[in-house]
Short mmCIF file of N, CA and C in Angstrom, two decimals:
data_model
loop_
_atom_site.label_atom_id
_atom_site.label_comp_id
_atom_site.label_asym_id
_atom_site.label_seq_id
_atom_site.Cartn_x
_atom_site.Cartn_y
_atom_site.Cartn_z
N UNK A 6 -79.01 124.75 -65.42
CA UNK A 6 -80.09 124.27 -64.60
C UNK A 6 -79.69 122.98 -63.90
N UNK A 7 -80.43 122.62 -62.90
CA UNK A 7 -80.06 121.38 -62.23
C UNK A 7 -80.86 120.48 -62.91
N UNK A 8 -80.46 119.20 -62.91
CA UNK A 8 -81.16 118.36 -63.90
C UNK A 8 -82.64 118.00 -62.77
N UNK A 9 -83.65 117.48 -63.20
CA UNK A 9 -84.78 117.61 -63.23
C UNK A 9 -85.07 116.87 -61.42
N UNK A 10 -84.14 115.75 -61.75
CA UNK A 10 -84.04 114.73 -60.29
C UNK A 10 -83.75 115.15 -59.26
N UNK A 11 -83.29 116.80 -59.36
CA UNK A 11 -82.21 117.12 -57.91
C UNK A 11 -83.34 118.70 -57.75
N UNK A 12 -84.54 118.74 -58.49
CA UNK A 12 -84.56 120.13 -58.30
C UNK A 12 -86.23 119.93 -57.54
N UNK A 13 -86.31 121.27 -56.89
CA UNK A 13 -87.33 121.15 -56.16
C UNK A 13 -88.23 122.06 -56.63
N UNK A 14 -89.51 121.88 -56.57
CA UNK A 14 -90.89 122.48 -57.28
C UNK A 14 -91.05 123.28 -56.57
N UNK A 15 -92.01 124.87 -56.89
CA UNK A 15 -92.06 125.91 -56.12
C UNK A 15 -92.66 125.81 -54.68
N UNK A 16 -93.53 124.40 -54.54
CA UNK A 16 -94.18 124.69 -53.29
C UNK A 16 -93.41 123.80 -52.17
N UNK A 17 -92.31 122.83 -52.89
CA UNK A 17 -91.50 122.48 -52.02
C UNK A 17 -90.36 123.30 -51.25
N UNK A 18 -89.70 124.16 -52.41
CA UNK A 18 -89.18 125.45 -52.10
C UNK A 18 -89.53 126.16 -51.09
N UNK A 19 -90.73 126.82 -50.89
CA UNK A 19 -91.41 127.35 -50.35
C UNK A 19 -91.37 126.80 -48.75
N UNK A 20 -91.43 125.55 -48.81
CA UNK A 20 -91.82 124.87 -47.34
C UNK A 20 -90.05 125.14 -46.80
N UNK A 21 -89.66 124.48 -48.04
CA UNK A 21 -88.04 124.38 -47.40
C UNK A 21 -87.48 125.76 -46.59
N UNK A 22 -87.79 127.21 -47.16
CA UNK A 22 -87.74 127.98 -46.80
C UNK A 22 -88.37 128.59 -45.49
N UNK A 23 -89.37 127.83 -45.68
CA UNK A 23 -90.18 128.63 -44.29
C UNK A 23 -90.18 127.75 -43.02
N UNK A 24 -89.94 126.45 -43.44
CA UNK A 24 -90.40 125.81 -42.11
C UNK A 24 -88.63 125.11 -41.50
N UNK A 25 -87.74 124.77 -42.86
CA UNK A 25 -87.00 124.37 -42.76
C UNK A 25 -85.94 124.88 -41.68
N UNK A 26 -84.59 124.27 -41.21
CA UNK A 26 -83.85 124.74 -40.12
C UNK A 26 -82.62 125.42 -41.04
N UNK A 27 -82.03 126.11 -40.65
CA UNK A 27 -81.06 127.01 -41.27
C UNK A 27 -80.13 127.28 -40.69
N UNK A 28 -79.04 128.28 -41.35
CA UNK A 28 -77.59 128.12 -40.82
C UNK A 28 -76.82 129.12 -42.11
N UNK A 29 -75.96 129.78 -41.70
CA UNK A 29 -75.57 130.50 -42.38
C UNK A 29 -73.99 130.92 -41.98
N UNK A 30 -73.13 130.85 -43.43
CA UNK A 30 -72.05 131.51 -43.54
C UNK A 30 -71.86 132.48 -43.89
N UNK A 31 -70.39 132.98 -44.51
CA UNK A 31 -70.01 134.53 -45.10
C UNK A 31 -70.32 134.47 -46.29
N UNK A 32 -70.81 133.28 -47.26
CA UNK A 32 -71.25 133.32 -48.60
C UNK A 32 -72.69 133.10 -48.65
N UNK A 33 -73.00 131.90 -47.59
CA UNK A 33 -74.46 131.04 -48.37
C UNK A 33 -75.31 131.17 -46.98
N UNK A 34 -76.34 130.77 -46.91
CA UNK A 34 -77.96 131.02 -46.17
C UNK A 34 -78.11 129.76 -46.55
N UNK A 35 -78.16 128.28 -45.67
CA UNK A 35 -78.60 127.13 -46.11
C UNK A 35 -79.80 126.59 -45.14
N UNK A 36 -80.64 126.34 -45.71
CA UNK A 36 -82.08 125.97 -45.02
C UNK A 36 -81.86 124.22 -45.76
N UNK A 37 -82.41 123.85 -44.60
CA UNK A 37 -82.37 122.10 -44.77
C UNK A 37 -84.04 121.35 -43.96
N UNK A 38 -84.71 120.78 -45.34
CA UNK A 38 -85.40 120.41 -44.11
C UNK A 38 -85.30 118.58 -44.21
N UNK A 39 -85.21 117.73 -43.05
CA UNK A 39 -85.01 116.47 -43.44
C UNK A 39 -86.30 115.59 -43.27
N UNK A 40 -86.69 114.81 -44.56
CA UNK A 40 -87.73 113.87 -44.38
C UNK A 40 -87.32 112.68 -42.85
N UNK A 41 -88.96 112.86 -42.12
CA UNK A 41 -88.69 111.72 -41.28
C UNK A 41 -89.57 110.52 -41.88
N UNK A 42 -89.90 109.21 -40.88
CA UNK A 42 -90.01 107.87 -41.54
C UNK A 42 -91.24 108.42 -42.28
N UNK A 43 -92.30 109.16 -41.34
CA UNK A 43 -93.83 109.22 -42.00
C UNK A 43 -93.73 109.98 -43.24
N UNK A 44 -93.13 110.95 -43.90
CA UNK A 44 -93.02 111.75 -45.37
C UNK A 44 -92.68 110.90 -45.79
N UNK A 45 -93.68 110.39 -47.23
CA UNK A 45 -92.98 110.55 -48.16
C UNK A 45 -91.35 110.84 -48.73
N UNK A 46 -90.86 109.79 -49.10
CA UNK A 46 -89.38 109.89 -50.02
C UNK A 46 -89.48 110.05 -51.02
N UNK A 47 -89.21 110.77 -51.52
CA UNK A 47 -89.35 110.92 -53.12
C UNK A 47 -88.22 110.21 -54.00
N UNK A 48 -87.87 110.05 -55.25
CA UNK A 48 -86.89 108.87 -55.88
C UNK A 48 -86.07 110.33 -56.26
N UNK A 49 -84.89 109.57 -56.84
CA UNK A 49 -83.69 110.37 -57.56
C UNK A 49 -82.71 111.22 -56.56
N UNK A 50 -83.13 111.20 -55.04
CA UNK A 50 -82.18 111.31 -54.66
C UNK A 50 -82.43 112.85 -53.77
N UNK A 51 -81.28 113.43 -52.88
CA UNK A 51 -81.79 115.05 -52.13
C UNK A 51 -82.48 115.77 -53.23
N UNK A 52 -83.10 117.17 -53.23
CA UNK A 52 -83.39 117.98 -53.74
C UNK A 52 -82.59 119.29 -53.59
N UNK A 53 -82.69 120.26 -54.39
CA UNK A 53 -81.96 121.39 -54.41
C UNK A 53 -82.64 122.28 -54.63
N UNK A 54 -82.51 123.51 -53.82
CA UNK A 54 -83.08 124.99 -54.61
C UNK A 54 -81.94 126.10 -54.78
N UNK A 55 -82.18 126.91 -55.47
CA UNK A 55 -80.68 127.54 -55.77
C UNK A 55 -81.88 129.12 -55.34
N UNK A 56 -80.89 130.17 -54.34
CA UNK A 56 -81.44 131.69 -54.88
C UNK A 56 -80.38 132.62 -54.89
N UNK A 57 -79.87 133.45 -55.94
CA UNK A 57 -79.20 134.14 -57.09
C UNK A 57 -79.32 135.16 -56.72
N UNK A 58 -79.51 135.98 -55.98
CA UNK A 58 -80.61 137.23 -56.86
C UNK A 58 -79.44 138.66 -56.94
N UNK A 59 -79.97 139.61 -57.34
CA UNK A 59 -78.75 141.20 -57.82
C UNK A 59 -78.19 141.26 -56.73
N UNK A 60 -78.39 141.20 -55.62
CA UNK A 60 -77.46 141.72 -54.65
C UNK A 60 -75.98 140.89 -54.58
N UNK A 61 -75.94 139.52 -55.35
CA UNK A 61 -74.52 138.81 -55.74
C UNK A 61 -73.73 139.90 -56.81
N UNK A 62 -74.20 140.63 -57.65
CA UNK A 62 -73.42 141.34 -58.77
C UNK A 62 -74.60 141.47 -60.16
N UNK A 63 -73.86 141.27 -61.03
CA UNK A 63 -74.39 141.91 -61.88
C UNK A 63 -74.81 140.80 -62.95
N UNK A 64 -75.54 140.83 -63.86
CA UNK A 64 -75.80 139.37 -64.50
C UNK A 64 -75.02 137.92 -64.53
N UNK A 65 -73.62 138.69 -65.38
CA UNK A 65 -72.41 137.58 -65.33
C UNK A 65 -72.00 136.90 -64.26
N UNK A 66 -72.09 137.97 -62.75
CA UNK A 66 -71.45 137.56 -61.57
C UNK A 66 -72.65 136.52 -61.21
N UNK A 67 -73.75 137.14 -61.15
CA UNK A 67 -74.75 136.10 -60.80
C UNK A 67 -74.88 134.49 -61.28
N UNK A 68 -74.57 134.29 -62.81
CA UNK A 68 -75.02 133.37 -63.69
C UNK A 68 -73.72 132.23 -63.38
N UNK A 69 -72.44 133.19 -62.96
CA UNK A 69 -70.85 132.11 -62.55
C UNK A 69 -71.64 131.69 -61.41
N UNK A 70 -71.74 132.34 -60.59
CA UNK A 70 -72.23 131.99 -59.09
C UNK A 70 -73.49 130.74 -59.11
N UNK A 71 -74.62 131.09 -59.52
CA UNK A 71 -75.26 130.05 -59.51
C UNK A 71 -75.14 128.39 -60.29
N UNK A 72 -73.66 128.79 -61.22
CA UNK A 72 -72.99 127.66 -61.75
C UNK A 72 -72.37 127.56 -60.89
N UNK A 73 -71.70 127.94 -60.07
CA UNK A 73 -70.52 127.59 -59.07
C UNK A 73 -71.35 126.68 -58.19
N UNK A 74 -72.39 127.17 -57.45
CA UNK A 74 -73.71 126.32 -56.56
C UNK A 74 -74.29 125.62 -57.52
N UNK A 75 -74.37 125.48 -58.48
CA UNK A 75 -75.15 124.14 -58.94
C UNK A 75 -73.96 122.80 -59.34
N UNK A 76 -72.56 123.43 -59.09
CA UNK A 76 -71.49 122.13 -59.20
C UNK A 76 -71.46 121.54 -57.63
N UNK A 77 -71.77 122.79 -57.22
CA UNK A 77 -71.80 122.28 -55.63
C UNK A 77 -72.61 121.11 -55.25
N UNK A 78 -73.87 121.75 -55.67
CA UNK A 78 -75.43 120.94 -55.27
C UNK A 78 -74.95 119.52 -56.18
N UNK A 79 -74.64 119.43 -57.58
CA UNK A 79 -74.00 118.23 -57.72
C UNK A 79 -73.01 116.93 -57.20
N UNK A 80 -71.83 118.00 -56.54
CA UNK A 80 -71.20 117.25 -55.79
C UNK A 80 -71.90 116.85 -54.29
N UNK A 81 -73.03 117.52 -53.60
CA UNK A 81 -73.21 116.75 -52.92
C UNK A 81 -74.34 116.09 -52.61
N UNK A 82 -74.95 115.35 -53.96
CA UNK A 82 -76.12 114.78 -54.03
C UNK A 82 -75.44 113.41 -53.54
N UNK A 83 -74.55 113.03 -53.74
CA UNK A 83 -73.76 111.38 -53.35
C UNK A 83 -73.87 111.67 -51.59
N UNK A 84 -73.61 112.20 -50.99
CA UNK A 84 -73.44 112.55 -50.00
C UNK A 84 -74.18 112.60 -48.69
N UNK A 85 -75.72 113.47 -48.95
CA UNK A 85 -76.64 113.80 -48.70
C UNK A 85 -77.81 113.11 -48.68
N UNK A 86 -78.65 112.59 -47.41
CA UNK A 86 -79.62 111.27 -47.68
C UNK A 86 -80.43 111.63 -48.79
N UNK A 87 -81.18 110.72 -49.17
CA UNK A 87 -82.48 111.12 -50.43
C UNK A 87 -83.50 112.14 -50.02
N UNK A 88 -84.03 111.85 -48.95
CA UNK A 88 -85.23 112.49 -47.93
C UNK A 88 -84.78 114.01 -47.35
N UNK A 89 -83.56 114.69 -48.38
CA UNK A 89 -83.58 116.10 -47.41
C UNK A 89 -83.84 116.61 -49.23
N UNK A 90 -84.30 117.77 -48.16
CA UNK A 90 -84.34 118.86 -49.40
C UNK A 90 -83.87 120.11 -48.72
N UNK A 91 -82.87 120.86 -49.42
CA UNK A 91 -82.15 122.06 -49.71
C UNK A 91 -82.50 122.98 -50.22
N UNK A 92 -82.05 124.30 -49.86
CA UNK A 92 -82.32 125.77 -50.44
C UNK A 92 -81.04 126.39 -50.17
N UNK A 93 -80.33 126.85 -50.92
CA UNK A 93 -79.16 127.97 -50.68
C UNK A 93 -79.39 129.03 -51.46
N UNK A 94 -79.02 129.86 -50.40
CA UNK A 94 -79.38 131.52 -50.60
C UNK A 94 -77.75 132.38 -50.79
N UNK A 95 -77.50 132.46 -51.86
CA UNK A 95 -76.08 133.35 -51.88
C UNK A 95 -76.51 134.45 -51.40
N UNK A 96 -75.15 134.98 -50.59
CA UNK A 96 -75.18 136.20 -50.24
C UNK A 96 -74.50 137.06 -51.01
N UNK A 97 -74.77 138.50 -50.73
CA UNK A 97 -73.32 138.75 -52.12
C UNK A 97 -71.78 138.55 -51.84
N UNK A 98 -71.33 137.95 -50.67
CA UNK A 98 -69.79 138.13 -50.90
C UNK A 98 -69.83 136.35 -51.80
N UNK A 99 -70.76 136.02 -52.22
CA UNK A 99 -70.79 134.75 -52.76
C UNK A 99 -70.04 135.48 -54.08
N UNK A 100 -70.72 136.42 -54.89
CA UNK A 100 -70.30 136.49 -56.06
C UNK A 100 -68.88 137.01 -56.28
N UNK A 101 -68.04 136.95 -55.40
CA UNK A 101 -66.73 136.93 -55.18
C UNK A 101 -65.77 135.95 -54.45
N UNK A 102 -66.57 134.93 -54.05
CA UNK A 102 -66.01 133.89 -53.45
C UNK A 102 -65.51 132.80 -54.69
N UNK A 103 -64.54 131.71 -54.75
CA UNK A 103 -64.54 130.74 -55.40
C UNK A 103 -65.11 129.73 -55.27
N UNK A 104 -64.83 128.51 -56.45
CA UNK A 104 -65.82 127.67 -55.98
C UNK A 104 -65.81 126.73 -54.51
N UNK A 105 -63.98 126.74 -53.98
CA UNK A 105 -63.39 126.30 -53.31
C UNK A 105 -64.32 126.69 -52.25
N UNK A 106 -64.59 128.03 -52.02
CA UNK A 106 -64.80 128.85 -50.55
C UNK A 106 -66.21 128.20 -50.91
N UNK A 107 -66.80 128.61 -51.60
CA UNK A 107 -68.54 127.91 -51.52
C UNK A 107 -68.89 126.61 -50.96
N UNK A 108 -67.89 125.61 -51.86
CA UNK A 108 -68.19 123.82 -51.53
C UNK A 108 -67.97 124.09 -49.96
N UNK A 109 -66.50 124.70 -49.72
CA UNK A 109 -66.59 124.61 -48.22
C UNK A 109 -67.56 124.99 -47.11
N UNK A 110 -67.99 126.04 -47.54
CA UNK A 110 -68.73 127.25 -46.86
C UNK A 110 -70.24 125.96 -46.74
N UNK A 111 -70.72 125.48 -48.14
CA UNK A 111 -72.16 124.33 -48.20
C UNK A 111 -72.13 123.55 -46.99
N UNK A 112 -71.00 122.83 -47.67
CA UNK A 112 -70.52 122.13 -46.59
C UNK A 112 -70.55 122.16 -44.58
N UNK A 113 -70.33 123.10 -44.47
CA UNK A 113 -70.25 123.32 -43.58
C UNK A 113 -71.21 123.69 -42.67
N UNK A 114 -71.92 124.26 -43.55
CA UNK A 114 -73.40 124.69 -43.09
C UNK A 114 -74.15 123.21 -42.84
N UNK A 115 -73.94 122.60 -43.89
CA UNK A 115 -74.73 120.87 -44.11
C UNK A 115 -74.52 120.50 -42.92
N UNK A 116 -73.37 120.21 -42.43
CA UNK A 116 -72.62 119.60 -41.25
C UNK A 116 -73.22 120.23 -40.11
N UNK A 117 -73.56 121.36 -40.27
CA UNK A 117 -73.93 122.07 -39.00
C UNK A 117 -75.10 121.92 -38.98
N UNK A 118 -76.16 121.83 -39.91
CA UNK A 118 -77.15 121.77 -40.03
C UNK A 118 -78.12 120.06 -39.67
N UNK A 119 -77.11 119.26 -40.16
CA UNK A 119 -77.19 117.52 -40.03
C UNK A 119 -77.09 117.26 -38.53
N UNK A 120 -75.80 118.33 -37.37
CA UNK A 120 -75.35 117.89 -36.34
C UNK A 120 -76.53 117.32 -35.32
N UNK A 121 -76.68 118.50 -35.45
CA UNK A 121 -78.35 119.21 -34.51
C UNK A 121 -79.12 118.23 -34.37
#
């Protein structure tokens, strides 16, 4: 699990998903939405949502994978202002990707997603 500071509650989820801006690679679906001055900041730092689901593989493949994205979402809480909150959506060539191709793949999406 992500520790408690980095994770986002279902109805934040929810917003992040629907209203948020997005961007997508050959592994991940990353929706970003960024707090402006008037929201609320919340403490502890970005937020994270992780989604897993069967179409990555099969329990095991799923459970590496969403460990693989939650080292991710770790490494880039330093990174990432406090005021965004995140959702990544593996796709299934995720559950065959490494962790290498993922950080990059986050990454990249972030970047693309921040440019804008």
């Amino acid at each position: 699990m992500l520790p408690q500071q980095f994770k986002l509650d279902s109805a934040e989820f929810r917003r992040v998903v629907r209203k948020g801006r997005r961007t997508g690679t050959k592994t991940v679906v990353v929706h970003l939405v960024i707090a402006d001055q008037s929201e609320f900041v919340r403490f502890g730092g970005p937020h994270f949502g992780l989604i897993v689901s069967k179409a990555v593989g099969n329990s095991v493949v799923r459970h590496r994978t969403y460990r693989r994205l939650r080292h991710v979402c770790h490494h880039l809480s330093g990174t990432i202002p406090a005021g965004c909150d995140v959702v990544i959506r593996a796709l299934p060539r995720a559950g065959h990707a490494t962790s290498k191709e993922l950080m990059d793949d986050v990454q990249y999406a972030l970047t693309k997603l921040t440019r804008n």
